[in-house]
Coordinates of C-alpha atoms in Angstrom, one line a residue:
X132 CA 20.4 12.1 -38.3
X133 CA 20.5 15.3 -40.4
X134 CA 24.2 15.7 -39.8
X135 CA 24.9 12.1 -40.9
X136 CA 22.8 12.5 -44.1
X137 CA 24.6 15.7 -45.0
X138 CA 28.0 14.1 -44.4
X139 CA 27.0 11.2 -46.7
X140 CA 26.0 13.7 -49.4
X141 CA 29.3 15.4 -49.1
X142 CA 31.0 12.1 -49.5
X143 CA 29.0 11.4 -52.7
X144 CA 30.0 14.8 -54.1
X145 CA 26.4 16.0 -54.3
X146 CA 26.3 19.7 -55.2
X147 CA 24.0 21.2 -52.6
X148 CA 26.2 24.2 -51.9
X149 CA 27.0 27.2 -54.0
X150 CA 29.7 26.6 -56.6
X151 CA 32.3 28.6 -54.8
X152 CA 32.1 26.6 -51.6
X153 CA 35.2 24.6 -50.8
X154 CA 33.1 21.8 -49.4
X155 CA 32.1 20.6 -52.9
X156 CA 34.2 18.2 -54.6
X157 CA 36.0 17.2 -51.4
X158 CA 36.2 13.4 -51.3
X159 CA 38.0 13.2 -48.0
X160 CA 36.8 11.1 -45.0
X161 CA 34.1 12.3 -42.7
X162 CA 36.7 12.9 -40.0
X163 CA 38.6 15.1 -42.4
X164 CA 35.4 17.0 -43.2
X165 CA 34.7 17.7 -39.6
X166 CA 38.3 18.8 -39.1
X167 CA 38.0 21.2 -42.0
X168 CA 34.7 22.5 -40.6
X169 CA 36.4 23.7 -37.5
X170 CA 39.5 25.1 -39.1
X171 CA 39.2 25.6 -42.9
X172 CA 35.8 25.5 -44.5
X173 CA 33.6 28.2 -45.9
X174 CA 30.8 29.7 -43.8
X175 CA 28.2 27.7 -45.8
X176 CA 29.7 24.5 -44.5
X177 CA 29.7 25.8 -41.0
X178 CA 26.0 26.7 -41.2
X179 CA 25.1 23.4 -42.8
X180 CA 26.6 21.5 -39.8
X181 CA 25.9 24.0 -37.1
X182 CA 22.2 24.6 -37.8
X183 CA 21.1 20.9 -37.4
X184 CA 23.1 20.7 -34.1
X185 CA 21.4 23.9 -32.8
X186 CA 18.0 22.6 -33.8
X187 CA 18.6 19.3 -32.1
X188 CA 19.7 21.0 -29.0
X189 CA 16.7 23.3 -28.9
X190 CA 14.3 20.4 -29.5
X191 CA 15.9 18.2 -26.8
X192 CA 15.8 21.1 -24.3
X193 CA 12.2 21.8 -25.1
X194 CA 11.3 18.1 -24.7
X195 CA 13.2 17.8 -21.4
X196 CA 11.4 20.9 -20.0
X197 CA 8.0 19.4 -21.1
X198 CA 8.8 16.1 -19.3
X199 CA 9.9 17.9 -16.1
X200 CA 6.6 19.8 -16.1
X201 CA 4.6 16.7 -16.5
X202 CA 6.5 15.0 -13.6
X203 CA 6.0 18.2 -11.5
X204 CA 2.3 18.2 -12.2
X205 CA 1.9 14.6 -11.3
X206 CA 3.9 15.0 -8.1
X207 CA 1.8 18.0 -7.1
X208 CA -1.4 16.1 -7.7
X209 CA -0.1 13.0 -5.8
X210 CA -0.9 10.7 -8.7
X211 CA 2.4 9.1 -9.3
X212 CA 1.6 5.8 -7.6
X213 CA -1.5 4.6 -5.6
X214 CA -0.6 4.2 -2.0
X215 CA -0.5 0.7 -0.5
X216 CA -1.6 0.6 3.2
X217 CA 0.1 -2.4 4.7
X218 CA -1.7 -3.6 7.9
X219 CA 0.4 -5.5 10.4
X220 CA -0.9 -6.8 13.7
X221 CA 1.9 -7.7 16.1
X222 CA 2.1 -9.0 19.7
X223 CA 4.8 -9.3 22.3
X224 CA 7.2 -12.3 22.1
X225 CA 10.9 -12.8 22.1
X226 CA 11.2 -12.9 18.3
X227 CA 8.9 -9.8 17.8
X228 CA 11.7 -7.3 17.0
X229 CA 13.4 -9.7 14.6
X230 CA 10.3 -10.3 12.6
X231 CA 9.3 -6.7 12.4
X232 CA 12.8 -5.8 11.3
X233 CA 12.7 -8.4 8.6
X234 CA 9.3 -7.2 7.3
X235 CA 10.5 -3.6 7.5
X236 CA 13.6 -4.4 5.4
X237 CA 11.2 -5.6 2.6
X238 CA 8.7 -2.7 2.9
X239 CA 11.6 -0.1 2.9
X240 CA 12.2 -1.1 -0.7
X241 CA 8.7 -0.4 -1.8
X242 CA 7.7 3.1 -3.0
X243 CA 4.4 4.8 -2.0
X244 CA 3.7 2.7 1.0
X245 CA 2.2 3.4 4.4
X246 CA 2.8 0.9 7.2
X247 CA 0.0 0.5 9.7
X248 CA 1.4 -1.4 12.7
X249 CA -1.2 -2.3 15.3
X250 CA 0.2 -3.6 18.6
X251 CA -1.7 -6.0 20.8
X252 CA -1.2 -4.0 24.0
X253 CA -2.9 -1.5 26.3
X254 CA -0.2 1.1 25.5
X255 CA 2.4 1.4 22.8
X256 CA 5.7 -0.3 23.6
X257 CA 9.1 1.4 23.0
X258 CA 10.3 -1.8 21.3
X259 CA 7.8 -1.5 18.5
X260 CA 8.1 2.2 18.3
X261 CA 11.9 2.1 18.1
X262 CA 11.8 -0.8 15.5
X263 CA 9.4 0.8 13.0
X264 CA 10.8 4.3 13.5
X265 CA 14.3 3.4 12.6
X266 CA 14.2 0.6 10.0
X267 CA 13.7 2.7 6.8
X268 CA 10.0 2.9 6.2
X269 CA 9.3 6.6 6.0
X270 CA 5.5 6.6 6.3
X271 CA 4.0 4.7 9.1
X272 CA 1.4 4.8 11.9
X273 CA 1.7 3.0 15.2
X274 CA -1.6 2.0 16.8
X275 CA -2.4 -0.2 19.7
X276 CA -5.4 -2.1 21.2
X277 CA -5.4 -5.1 23.5
X278 CA -7.1 -8.4 22.7
X279 CA -9.9 -9.2 25.2
X280 CA -8.7 -11.6 27.9
X281 CA -11.3 -14.2 27.0
X282 CA -10.0 -14.3 23.4
X283 CA -6.3 -14.6 24.2
X284 CA -4.5 -17.8 23.4
X285 CA -4.0 -20.0 26.4
X286 CA -0.6 -21.7 27.0
X287 CA -2.3 -25.1 26.7
X288 CA -3.9 -24.4 23.3
X289 CA -2.2 -24.9 19.9
X290 CA -1.2 -21.7 18.0
X291 CA -4.1 -22.1 15.6
X292 CA -6.8 -22.5 18.2
X293 CA -7.9 -18.9 18.3
X294 CA -7.9 -16.2 15.7
X295 CA -5.2 -13.7 16.2
X296 CA -5.1 -10.0 15.2
X297 CA -8.9 -9.6 15.0
X298 CA -9.3 -6.5 17.1
X299 CA -6.0 -5.0 15.8
X300 CA -7.0 -5.4 12.1
X301 CA -10.4 -4.0 12.8
X302 CA -8.8 -0.9 14.4
X303 CA -6.7 -0.5 11.2
X304 CA -9.9 -0.7 9.1
X305 CA -11.4 2.1 11.2
X306 CA -8.3 4.2 10.8
X307 CA -8.4 3.8 7.1
X308 CA -12.1 4.8 7.0
X309 CA -11.6 7.9 9.2
X310 CA -10.7 9.8 6.1
X311 CA -13.3 9.3 3.3
X312 CA -11.0 10.9 0.8
X313 CA -8.2 8.3 1.4
X314 CA -7.6 6.2 -1.7
X315 CA -5.3 3.3 -2.4
X316 CA -5.1 -0.4 -1.7
X317 CA -5.1 -2.3 1.7
X318 CA -3.0 -5.4 2.2
X319 CA -2.9 -7.4 5.5
X320 CA 0.7 -8.5 6.0
X321 CA 1.6 -10.6 9.1
X322 CA 5.0 -9.9 10.6
X323 CA 6.1 -13.5 10.4
X324 CA 5.5 -14.1 6.6
X325 CA 8.0 -13.7 3.8
X326 CA 7.3 -11.3 0.9
X327 CA 8.9 -10.8 -2.5
X328 CA 9.0 -7.1 -3.3
X329 CA 7.4 -7.8 -6.7
X330 CA 4.2 -8.7 -4.9
X331 CA 3.6 -5.0 -4.2
X332 CA 3.6 -4.2 -7.9
X333 CA 0.8 -6.7 -8.2
X334 CA -1.0 -5.2 -5.2
X335 CA -0.8 -1.6 -6.5
X336 CA -2.9 -2.4 -9.6
X337 CA -5.9 -3.6 -7.6
X338 CA -9.2 -2.2 -8.8
X339 CA -11.4 -4.1 -6.4
X340 CA -9.9 -7.3 -5.0
X341 CA -6.8 -9.0 -6.4
X342 CA -5.6 -12.5 -5.5
X343 CA -2.6 -14.8 -5.9
X344 CA -1.3 -18.1 -4.4
X345 CA 0.3 -18.3 -1.0
X346 CA 3.0 -20.9 -0.3
X347 CA 3.0 -23.2 2.8
X348 CA -0.7 -22.6 3.4
X349 CA -3.5 -25.0 4.0
X350 CA -1.2 -28.0 4.6
X351 CA 0.1 -27.8 1.0
X352 CA 3.2 -26.5 -0.7
X353 CA 0.9 -23.8 -1.9
X354 CA -2.9 -23.4 -2.2
X355 CA -3.7 -23.3 -5.9
X356 CA -6.0 -20.9 -7.7
X357 CA -7.2 -21.8 -11.2
X358 CA -7.0 -18.6 -13.2
X359 CA -7.2 -17.6 -16.9
X360 CA -6.9 -14.2 -18.6
X361 CA -6.9 -12.3 -15.3
X362 CA -10.0 -14.0 -13.9
X363 CA -10.5 -16.6 -11.2
X364 CA -12.1 -19.9 -12.3
X365 CA -11.8 -22.1 -9.2
X366 CA -9.7 -23.3 -6.3
X367 CA -7.3 -26.2 -5.7
X368 CA -7.2 -26.5 -1.9
X369 CA -7.4 -29.4 0.6
X370 CA -8.3 -27.5 3.8
X371 CA -12.1 -26.9 4.0
X372 CA -12.6 -26.5 0.3
X373 CA -16.3 -25.6 0.9
X374 CA -15.2 -22.1 2.0
X375 CA -16.6 -19.4 -0.3
X376 CA -13.1 -17.9 -0.6
X377 CA -10.5 -20.5 0.3
X378 CA -7.7 -18.0 0.6
X379 CA -5.0 -17.2 3.1
X380 CA -5.1 -13.7 4.6
X381 CA -1.8 -13.0 2.7
X382 CA -3.4 -14.0 -0.6
X383 CA -5.5 -10.9 -1.5
X384 CA -5.6 -7.1 -1.4
X385 CA -8.6 -4.8 -1.3
X386 CA -9.1 -1.4 -2.9
X387 CA -10.0 1.2 -0.2
X388 CA -13.1 2.1 -2.1
X389 CA -14.7 -1.1 -0.9
X390 CA -13.9 -0.3 2.7
X391 CA -15.5 3.1 2.4
X392 CA -18.6 1.6 0.7
X393 CA -19.1 -1.1 3.4
X394 CA -18.3 0.6 6.8
X395 CA -19.7 -2.4 8.7
X396 CA -17.3 -4.9 7.1
X397 CA -14.8 -6.4 9.7
X398 CA -13.4 -9.5 11.2
X399 CA -14.9 -11.4 14.2
X400 CA -13.8 -13.8 16.9
X401 CA -16.8 -16.2 16.8
X402 CA -16.0 -17.5 13.3
X403 CA -15.2 -21.1 12.3
X404 CA -11.5 -21.6 11.8
X405 CA -10.3 -20.7 8.3
X406 CA -13.3 -18.5 7.5
X407 CA -12.0 -15.1 8.5
X408 CA -11.0 -14.3 4.9
X409 CA -14.4 -15.4 3.6
X410 CA -16.2 -13.3 6.3
X411 CA -14.3 -10.2 5.3
X412 CA -14.7 -10.5 1.6
X413 CA -18.4 -11.4 1.7
X414 CA -19.1 -8.6 4.1
X415 CA -17.5 -6.3 1.5
X416 CA -20.0 -7.6 -1.1
X417 CA -17.3 -9.4 -3.1
X418 CA -18.1 -12.2 -5.6
X419 CA -15.8 -14.6 -7.3
X420 CA -16.4 -12.7 -10.5
X421 CA -14.9 -9.6 -8.9
X422 CA -11.6 -11.2 -8.2
X423 CA -8.6 -10.1 -10.2
X424 CA -6.0 -12.8 -10.8
X425 CA -2.4 -11.5 -10.3
X426 CA 1.1 -13.0 -10.2
X427 CA 1.0 -14.1 -13.9
X428 CA -2.5 -15.6 -13.7
X429 CA -1.8 -17.1 -10.2
X430 CA 1.2 -19.1 -11.5
X431 CA 3.9 -17.3 -9.5
X432 CA 4.7 -17.5 -5.8
X433 CA 5.4 -14.1 -4.2
X434 CA 4.5 -14.7 -0.6
X435 CA 5.3 -17.5 1.8
X436 CA 3.3 -18.3 5.0
X437 CA 6.4 -18.8 7.1
X438 CA 6.6 -19.0 10.9
X439 CA 9.7 -18.2 13.0
X440 CA 10.4 -20.9 15.5
X441 CA 10.4 -19.6 19.1
X442 CA 13.9 -19.2 20.4
X443 CA 15.1 -21.8 22.9
X444 CA 15.7 -20.0 26.2
X445 CA 15.9 -23.0 28.5
X446 CA 19.4 -22.1 29.7
X447 CA 18.4 -18.8 31.3
X448 CA 17.9 -20.5 34.7
X449 CA 21.2 -22.4 34.3
X450 CA 23.1 -19.1 33.8
X451 CA 21.4 -17.7 37.0
X452 CA 22.5 -20.8 39.0
X453 CA 26.1 -19.9 38.1
X454 CA 25.6 -16.4 39.3
X455 CA 26.0 -14.9 35.8
X456 CA 23.8 -12.4 34.0
X457 CA 24.0 -11.2 30.5
X458 CA 25.5 -7.7 30.0
X459 CA 23.0 -5.0 29.0
X460 CA 22.6 -4.2 25.3
X461 CA 21.6 -0.9 23.6
X462 CA 17.9 -0.9 22.7
X463 CA 15.9 -4.1 22.5
X464 CA 16.6 -7.6 21.5

């Protein structure tokens, strides 16, 4: 800016240099003036142009060093972004690897995230370990605990008959509480749902409990939440509207401070269908007035309660009858 002003003054023939300077009185173009500076002009002209450039360079360098120092201090303190702890309960089925891979492809695009994968098994499987270890999420923990036999879904029961992931999620809660200094936000993400990466920007700002609508939940295109100015005013749901918190598990996130403050808060098997979310939030001492409306005051869909259809494998026996077997593949399907 200083250089431009000086060039304009030169063009207007303003006498700001000593009388013997050859810059004064020169009405040539700015391009010509710059050319003369490099090759012909008096030392006063050189200083007049060079000093502002040196000053700008020194100021820019100083500012850049200052910014780098701030970034370095923030990085050393670990305060760049709050960590999101994504809890995913998973169980063995033909489409397990496909769904974990899809979820991992989303999480790999999110910074400052730790993926807690809890396997429904007596021991960790190589399929899950290989999937989460090679899909791009750099920070993760692989846990495992089996569902009690009397709580497992029977082949004759519909998929919604028994709550799934109860013991696995409770184990994740215990893991998070094991370190009282651990801070951040917890989000329960099933491996069969679909997530917009922008959802995690909403999650990260959670002070206590943040909420947003979930598509394809409760028998509706989406379960609605009436929100205004960041607060929750009410609910627009059809399935058991008398629930204290008529939310889907994918529709809220919890600040870890609440988990530390309420160590007994957890999920349970003997709970009426659809009340797991209300059980967890009430056991954490949450009230509706504590809820923080996200996703543009609950007007934007960022998560879909999708379900992958089980693959049709009815031709396996037919292939065997013909004396054929599939060739081996590297890794797991």
